[in-house]
Amino acid sequence: MAPNPLANWEKIGNSFYRKIAVYDAIFEDDVELENYLVAGAPYGGAIALHRDETKPLRLRDGQGSRSTVDVHSCSGQRINRINWEQATIRGLGWSDKEELLIVSEDGTVRRYLGLDGEFTSFSLGNVSKSSSNESAMLIMHQGAEEYGVRACQFWSSGLVALLSNNQLIVVSKYDEPRPRLLAPCPEGEVSSWTLIPPAHTLSRSVEVLLAVDKAVFLVDTTEAEEKISQNGPFKHISVSPDGLSVALFTAEGKLWVVSNDFQSEPSEYDSKSRVPPSTVTWCGKDAVILAWEDEIHLVGLNGVASKYYYDGRVHVIPEFDGVRLITNDTCEFLHKVAGVTEEIFRLGSSSPASVLLDSVDQLEKKSPRADENIQRIRSSLPSAVDTCIKAAALEYDGFWQKRLLKAASFGKSVLDLYNSDEFVEMTEKLRVLKSLRDYRIGLPLTYEQYLRLTPDGLIERLINRHEYLLAIRISEYLQIPADRVYVHWASQKVKVSTVDDEAVCKLIVQRLDGKPGISFEAIAQAAYNEGRSHLATQLLNHEPRGGKQVPLLLNMEEDELALDKAIESGDDDLVNYVLLHLKSKLPLASFFRLINTRPMASALVETAARGEDTELLKDLFYQDDRPIDGANVLLTEALRESDRARQAEKLQLAARLLSDSKEPTVVLNQKLVTEASQLLKAQEALDKDLADNSEYLGLSLNETIYRLIRAGYSKRAQKIQSEFKMPEKTFWWLRLRALVAKRDWGELEEMAKIKKSPIGWEPFYNEILGAGNTKLASGFVPKCTHLPPAERIEMWVKCGMIVKAGEEAQKAKDLNTLELLRTKASGPAATEIERMINQLRPRK
Amino acid sequence: MAPFSGSDADHFKDKARRDLLTLLEGVRGKKNLVISQELAGPVGLFVKFSELQDYGVHRVFYLENANIDSSQRNVVFLVRGEKARHVRIVADIYIERHQDELTFILSTEQIKRLQNNGNVEHEFSIFFSPRRTLVGNAVLEEAGITGDVNIAELPLLFMPLEQDVLSLELDDSFSDLYLHKDPGCIFHAAKALMGIQQRHGYFPRIVGKGDNARRLTDLLLRMRKELDAEESSGLADPSARGLLPSSNVESLIIIDRDVDFGTALLTQLTYEGLIDEYVGIKNNQADVDTSIVGPASAPQPQESSKSPQQHGPPKRKVQLDASDQLFNQLRDANFAIVGDILNKVARRLENEYETRHTAKTTGELREFVNRLPTYQLEHQSLRTHTNLAEEIMRLTRSETFRKTLEVQQNNAAGADSTYQHETIEELIARDVPLKTVLRLLCLESCMSGGLRPRDLENFKRQIVQAYGHQHLLTFWALEKMELLQPRSPATTMLLPTSGAQAGSKTNYGYLRKNLRLVIEEVSEKDPNDISYVYSGFAPLSVRLVQCVLQKSYMVSLIKGGTPAAALNNASTMSPGWLGFEDVVKSARGATFSIVQKGDDKAVRARQTLSGNSGTKTVYVFFLGGITFTEIAALRFIAAQEAPKRKIVICTTSIISGDRMMEAAIEKGSFGPADTK
């Protein structure tokens, strides 16, 4: 007999709510739920129970003397028991990934990864460091530790803790927890509070609603804004799952629902109870649950309510699409009936989908009405099929799921064209959901929750429960990667198995052979954590990704192997990391030995050391017998040195380092380094004699001489030239340039009197011309005897001496050029040129 | 793996922009952005300051200046994760802000303390680019601030300079690779190329030359294997498993810079190349004296806060990229004909402008007015480039330029280099910039297998005397980079037959002949060979690319046939180095050609699906840097291959001979003023 689809429907306002019994016989009778704090993970996840220490305890043998947190599945199976020996628990909550978070009074947060009892912990008190503000620092210091955590609230990826001095601390992600302080709150008695998750706030970071005395404040990182200033105190405050509405419960026993900006007129419901409910939470986004010990009011937005009564204490676990109600006997899910479901099942419904469902009945009865029905809804048949598929998803009961799918199937068989993908996918999803809802698994996911959790998240949860087989089956069924499952299985195997390393390794490798994406590194890490380092090494050999092996190898003190693997990976960062690690760990000699045979490693060490640790470099080069490199380090140091004496010392040291070798390049380098010291000494002397402050020190040799000449100290310059054996050519060039720069035409004229110049006379012409003295420049033209006449003509022209140029052309008997020159010439020069042309022109 | 629409350049640009803005959005409220100098330019390539402002950036500071004020509560750092030193500065600033009483500061960087410290509680965020490193973590941990800052990654890899040029913009890649032998940028490059592979599928073939190129390829193969391993078990569906060889990519050609140092040492003679030589182009921008191009026409609001205090003559940033049509026309032309082009354009503009007089109807007038902004823009660009070209012309007319070029051309042509020594000595005595002199010496060393030890000693002494003794370190660095070496007895005779010792040095003598590097009669105006870019010298690096892509052209070129005819039937019949193995062996380093196979069945299935039509892309990766002139040469090839192939040029950075020298030149001096 088909169960009545309308069973447990309650009409509240315009919409229906229904309560579905999911599991029964949840807890043993001796678990007195009224004495427990209960927190449930979202998406039908595990439930954590902790005995409320404020409640009186009935003394029983042994049990109860120790504080524990029990983790159960929704069907009541105990998954784990965590012994708690820390300070009093002030917050119990879950993240989206089903990590249990326990916050103790002293501000310690423990985050349990998986459900196995492995945890990491951090403190809410360490915020003190991040604050430069002195007053803030003070508060934070005393913050979590001194004032103590009063309560905690959680959202999908973070938590907010309320301290007993009304301060709020936020941790927005658990991977790298950074406790931050929200803006300081007004003093007063906090009667209730709640958080608004980041997804629903304007600032995109978490905000808190705090009911203090008669008012309600919205607190974010910068300020506490008063939203309601009277009518308090509010005993409860709760934000709807979509963040649009806020429910407030007043001391007079009234429930108000307002929009999130607090501007709208509140809708009111009078509970007529003087005792405030133990829980006020939302059921979906359109109704609020008020829960007392054994009574529940479901209040719609328009103030209409429906009441449920229980035998014992009932706990409410909110989901985004409804609430789970947990009692000793049952686990129920209370939610709003979706539009499609209502459309089909509502009494007297005549919607196409409802008709379609009916025709399946008719079909079974072999009644012609089946066909009549179809004809009647023909035009809206596709949407009717869609509706049936959607309704099947939302149905919890197998019978009606089948029934609805059958209707959909029948409907689409009549249609000519219909894309069945959705239908097929739905059957797959429903199969998965059914297997999960089994009480042995205990994951009562609704369809909507499944969509939000994603198949990956689902596999994660199965792994947490060690349901490997089901996880693999589902992975295969849904065609999603199963590597995580395998890795987790293998890690677990390593942890629990007692057989010897070889056998375990063999077993694991055998099982995982040919499965892509397996991270042997993770398994090896698990083995290492269990203290089975031999097994870990063995497993690591199967890891294809070199880079992944490195950190573990370092942990295992397999230094050389780690370095090799890092080099193999080609990742310089990894190599640097290993080197950094090894340098601090090994004695210098063995460190050098290690890198010596590995060029990449030594190159990286050298590069890194060049910037920061020249001593290391010197040691390295000394050990390697590389005198030039060693001397170069000293040179670099000398360059950085500002103290003259120490600089000289460094240079001397460098020269000494180089003096041992007979190799020609080394010998040359040694000479030049010595020369450098000499030059510096000579320059010091110059500075003392000629300049007020240091003018010559640090210049190059050429520059020194150039400046000396320019300043008129030719004698000194000559002395330096001979002292440093500067080539004559260079010296002449320097002299020329310096004199030109000095505009010392007289001296240049003197130079011109010398017979021969080692650099020729052309540079003189060019430089002097460049300086604008055409007259002097022209003096050098006749001296450039080796140049062809054409160039000399050009030179004359550049000096503006057309006549001279003409003479040159005449000498060369170059008539064409003369013609050209004539065009440039003017005045007497022109006649002169004319005369030359006439002379040259062959007489006819 | 479906064929993606849009070019790689657009894709990477868009992605980088989105990544950065998303990260910035994640930091609530106004913020000060502190950026390391080497990242500032690249970031400017894909995001405008106004856009940053939209995302709440108040002011931008350079990390190196360490002068951030505390005007904003949020401080965002954007640094390279590989640079431990930078991370350390970040740590310093952080500690500075937070614990005034702390006297220990990790590095010696001078950071000014802020007077109004401590009044504002700062929120620090650090974005590491391209990745968060273990070493960076260690530094932050050492400083004890790991838990107190927000840390995120900004995976900036390829930055599109142009539609066909992707650069990693790693300024230090040249010195890292060849001086410090730090292979970090190879890893970086491999990651970036993996990005391309993940977009298009595997390169069906990787052809390469040079030891570092080999290393890069090994990394690529390795990463592919690791990716396959990571690629989760896709079970029944093969298309979801692993990547397949790409159907629209032909191959990847990797050229290691050290195969051909010689080309990069020559003075570039294309327009863009010369601008780079004389003004310097960084991230598509050149800082030109306003005395040359005139002051910035449009006011640049807020820019002042971005650029540090400028000394010397005022500069104007000139944007040099394809958005400037005129520049696009000029950039790859030999400088010899730039004047002509400018003249032509000037005349055309003039004519078009004159049409306003002929406009009769109101419609025509309106059309003219509509086009007016374009004219004005073109006009402005014309003015800028005419001025720039004139300035460059002035420089190229100078005596030192002439002498330098002469020495270079002689070296490139293989003339006896000892005759050039006198000129070089004169240049030293005349105090031309050290870079110029060193370039000439290095060029000689590269082209003829080293300098005679006696000559080298001589030059060493002269240069040290002329430019300062600190340049002993410069010489040491050049030697380490194998740019400037004494000729060893074994290499004195670089004869064509000496194939046995191939691999240690590039034998320009042999290659010059066998790959026809020198082509005297090339026309600069209407080029028919890539050698136009250096007025008669074809870059070896690009010739190597031609050996892979334009085999028949190369064959006919070497045999002396008519190259134009051969181009038409150029075929892809023989892949890789086939046909040129022996020749290529005389260039330095490993030679390889690797086929990346995928799952056979899947490949065949896809081939039948997609057919074998359409343009195939060839990626040419220059490891260690590429010059603008080589880019021009590659574009020339790309134009020849046009409908059949598309060439995308990838590189670690844009390089020039000067930049190569700068990597080696010691910057300190013994003078008292510079020691600090």
XYZ file of N, CA, C and O in Angstrom, chain B residues 62-124:
252
model
N 57.152 51.560 -4.610
C 58.124 50.538 -4.959
C 58.677 49.927 -3.695
O 59.027 50.625 -2.754
N 58.776 48.651 -3.726
C 59.305 47.942 -2.563
C 60.723 48.402 -2.259
O 61.097 48.591 -1.105
N 61.489 48.607 -3.322
C 62.898 48.935 -3.136
C 63.069 50.269 -2.428
O 64.045 50.478 -1.713
N 62.110 51.176 -2.642
C 62.249 52.474 -2.002
C 61.886 52.429 -0.530
O 62.326 53.259 0.241
N 61.069 51.466 -0.182
C 60.673 51.278 1.207
C 60.208 52.580 1.845
O 60.643 52.956 2.913
N 59.359 53.263 1.146
C 58.924 54.555 1.688
C 57.406 54.620 1.870
O 56.823 55.680 1.790
N 56.800 53.479 2.063
C 55.345 53.532 2.178
C 54.933 54.339 3.392
O 55.582 54.313 4.425
N 53.852 55.035 3.210
C 53.336 55.752 4.365
C 52.218 54.935 4.974
O 51.857 53.871 4.475
N 51.698 55.427 6.053
C 50.679 54.625 6.715
C 49.317 55.223 6.472
O 48.459 55.216 7.327
N 49.147 55.775 5.261
C 47.873 56.436 5.007
C 46.726 55.439 4.950
O 45.593 55.805 5.184
N 47.026 54.225 4.610
C 45.937 53.255 4.523
C 46.136 52.121 5.512
O 47.255 51.764 5.844
N 45.038 51.594 5.893
C 45.083 50.530 6.862
C 45.629 49.254 6.215
O 46.375 48.505 6.823
N 45.236 49.043 4.979
C 45.667 47.833 4.306
C 46.929 48.085 3.508
O 47.035 49.075 2.802
N 47.869 47.201 3.631
C 49.075 47.285 2.828
C 49.218 45.968 2.077
O 49.168 44.899 2.680
N 49.312 46.077 0.769
C 49.415 44.878 -0.054
C 50.786 44.846 -0.696
O 51.208 45.824 -1.303
N 51.485 43.760 -0.539
C 52.779 43.617 -1.180
C 52.642 42.708 -2.381
O 51.937 41.697 -2.319
N 53.320 43.071 -3.440
C 53.352 42.197 -4.615
C 54.814 41.960 -4.948
O 55.521 42.867 -5.369
N 55.293 40.776 -4.681
C 56.722 40.502 -4.855
C 56.922 39.161 -5.534
O 56.040 38.309 -5.552
N 58.109 38.994 -6.079
C 58.467 37.705 -6.634
C 58.806 36.766 -5.493
O 59.635 37.073 -4.651
N 58.163 35.629 -5.499
C 58.384 34.681 -4.415
C 59.774 34.080 -4.445
O 60.279 33.632 -3.424
N 60.384 34.094 -5.623
C 61.698 33.473 -5.721
C 62.770 34.300 -5.034
O 63.833 33.804 -4.721
N 62.472 35.568 -4.870
C 63.530 36.435 -4.370
C 63.446 36.517 -2.854
O 62.659 37.269 -2.305
N 64.298 35.725 -2.239
C 64.274 35.704 -0.779
C 64.533 37.106 -0.236
O 63.974 37.510 0.773
N 65.355 37.853 -0.971
C 65.717 39.176 -0.489
C 64.479 40.078 -0.407
O 64.295 40.815 0.552
N 63.650 39.962 -1.417
C 62.449 40.799 -1.412
C 61.529 40.436 -0.273
O 60.958 41.299 0.377
N 61.414 39.143 -0.082
C 60.549 38.705 1.001
C 61.072 39.276 2.309
O 60.322 39.682 3.185
N 62.390 39.335 2.373
C 62.988 39.844 3.595
C 62.651 41.323 3.809
O 62.393 41.759 4.910
N 62.636 42.061 2.706
C 62.288 43.482 2.862
C 60.864 43.597 3.383
O 60.572 44.396 4.273
N 60.002 42.760 2.813
C 58.617 42.783 3.266
C 58.570 42.522 4.760
O 57.909 43.234 5.526
N 59.324 41.517 5.161
C 59.341 41.161 6.574
C 59.831 42.346 7.402
O 59.269 42.657 8.456
N 60.840 43.020 6.881
C 61.388 44.157 7.602
C 60.352 45.236 7.810
O 60.171 45.745 8.907
N 59.703 45.553 6.697
C 58.706 46.616 6.794
C 57.654 46.223 7.816
O 57.234 47.017 8.638
N 57.319 44.968 7.748
C 56.291 44.502 8.668
C 56.722 44.684 10.102
O 56.015 45.253 10.935
N 57.917 44.221 10.367
C 58.401 44.291 11.740
C 58.530 45.742 12.166
O 58.158 46.136 13.270
N 59.006 46.522 11.225
C 59.149 47.953 11.464
C 57.844 48.541 11.988
O 57.815 49.330 12.918
N 56.777 48.154 11.306
C 55.493 48.716 11.654
C 54.984 48.235 12.999
O 54.251 48.900 13.681
N 55.329 47.027 13.286
C 54.613 46.424 14.396
C 55.374 46.408 15.686
O 54.801 46.430 16.752
N 56.639 46.300 15.606
C 57.355 46.197 16.852
C 58.505 47.184 16.845
O 59.633 46.852 16.557
N 58.151 48.390 17.165
C 59.164 49.421 17.133
C 60.302 49.122 18.073
O 61.431 49.504 17.849
N 59.962 48.438 19.110
C 61.015 48.206 20.095
C 62.012 47.147 19.653
O 63.095 47.019 20.198
N 61.614 46.416 18.635
C 62.521 45.376 18.159
C 63.715 46.023 17.482
O 63.575 46.797 16.559
N 64.869 45.701 17.906
C 66.031 46.335 17.302
C 66.611 45.503 16.177
O 67.299 46.007 15.326
N 66.327 44.221 16.199
C 66.932 43.418 15.131
C 66.134 43.579 13.854
O 64.923 43.535 13.849
N 66.856 43.840 12.810
C 66.220 43.926 11.507
C 66.991 42.982 10.617
O 68.218 42.959 10.613
N 66.240 42.189 9.899
C 66.889 41.045 9.285
C 67.898 41.401 8.208
O 68.927 40.797 8.090
N 67.609 42.353 7.417
C 68.584 42.672 6.396
C 69.064 44.086 6.623
O 68.573 44.810 7.471
N 70.035 44.465 5.831
C 70.624 45.768 6.069
C 69.908 46.864 5.316
O 70.315 48.009 5.346
N 68.851 46.489 4.616
C 68.119 47.498 3.858
C 67.744 48.660 4.772
O 67.286 48.484 5.886
N 67.942 49.820 4.234
C 67.609 50.996 5.033
C 66.128 51.305 4.879
O 65.647 51.555 3.805
N 65.468 51.238 5.955
C 64.049 51.563 5.876
C 63.773 52.738 6.792
O 64.081 52.715 7.973
N 63.205 53.722 6.188
C 62.898 54.882 7.012
C 61.755 54.577 7.942
O 60.760 53.989 7.569
N 61.905 55.009 9.111
C 60.805 54.790 10.040
C 59.754 55.867 9.842
O 60.068 57.012 9.505
N 58.598 55.486 10.074
C 57.532 56.460 9.885
C 57.228 57.123 11.202
O 57.209 56.489 12.254
N 56.997 58.416 11.104
C 56.806 59.141 12.351
C 55.478 58.795 13.007
O 55.412 58.533 14.191
N 54.478 58.788 12.200
C 53.174 58.551 12.811
C 52.881 57.059 12.869
O 51.820 56.594 12.525
N 53.878 56.367 13.294
C 53.762 54.920 13.367
C 52.816 54.529 14.497
O 52.734 55.194 15.506
N 52.164 53.442 14.304
C 51.463 52.873 15.445
C 50.067 53.404 15.680
O 49.337 52.856 16.472
N 49.709 54.467 14.972
C 48.354 54.953 15.193
C 47.339 54.139 14.409
O 46.196 54.008 14.802
N 47.795 53.635 13.301
C 46.889 52.858 12.465
C 47.274 51.389 12.591
O 48.447 51.045 12.517
N 46.295 50.598 12.764
C 46.585 49.171 12.815
C 46.579 48.656 11.388
O 45.590 48.764 10.679
N 47.685 48.125 10.939
C 47.786 47.743 9.541
C 47.404 46.286 9.329
O 47.634 45.440 10.171
N 46.820 46.093 8.179
C 46.539 44.738 7.733
C 47.488 44.466 6.584
O 47.519 45.211 5.609
N 48.255 43.416 6.674
C 49.229 43.154 5.625
C 48.798 41.976 4.764
O 48.328 40.970 5.285
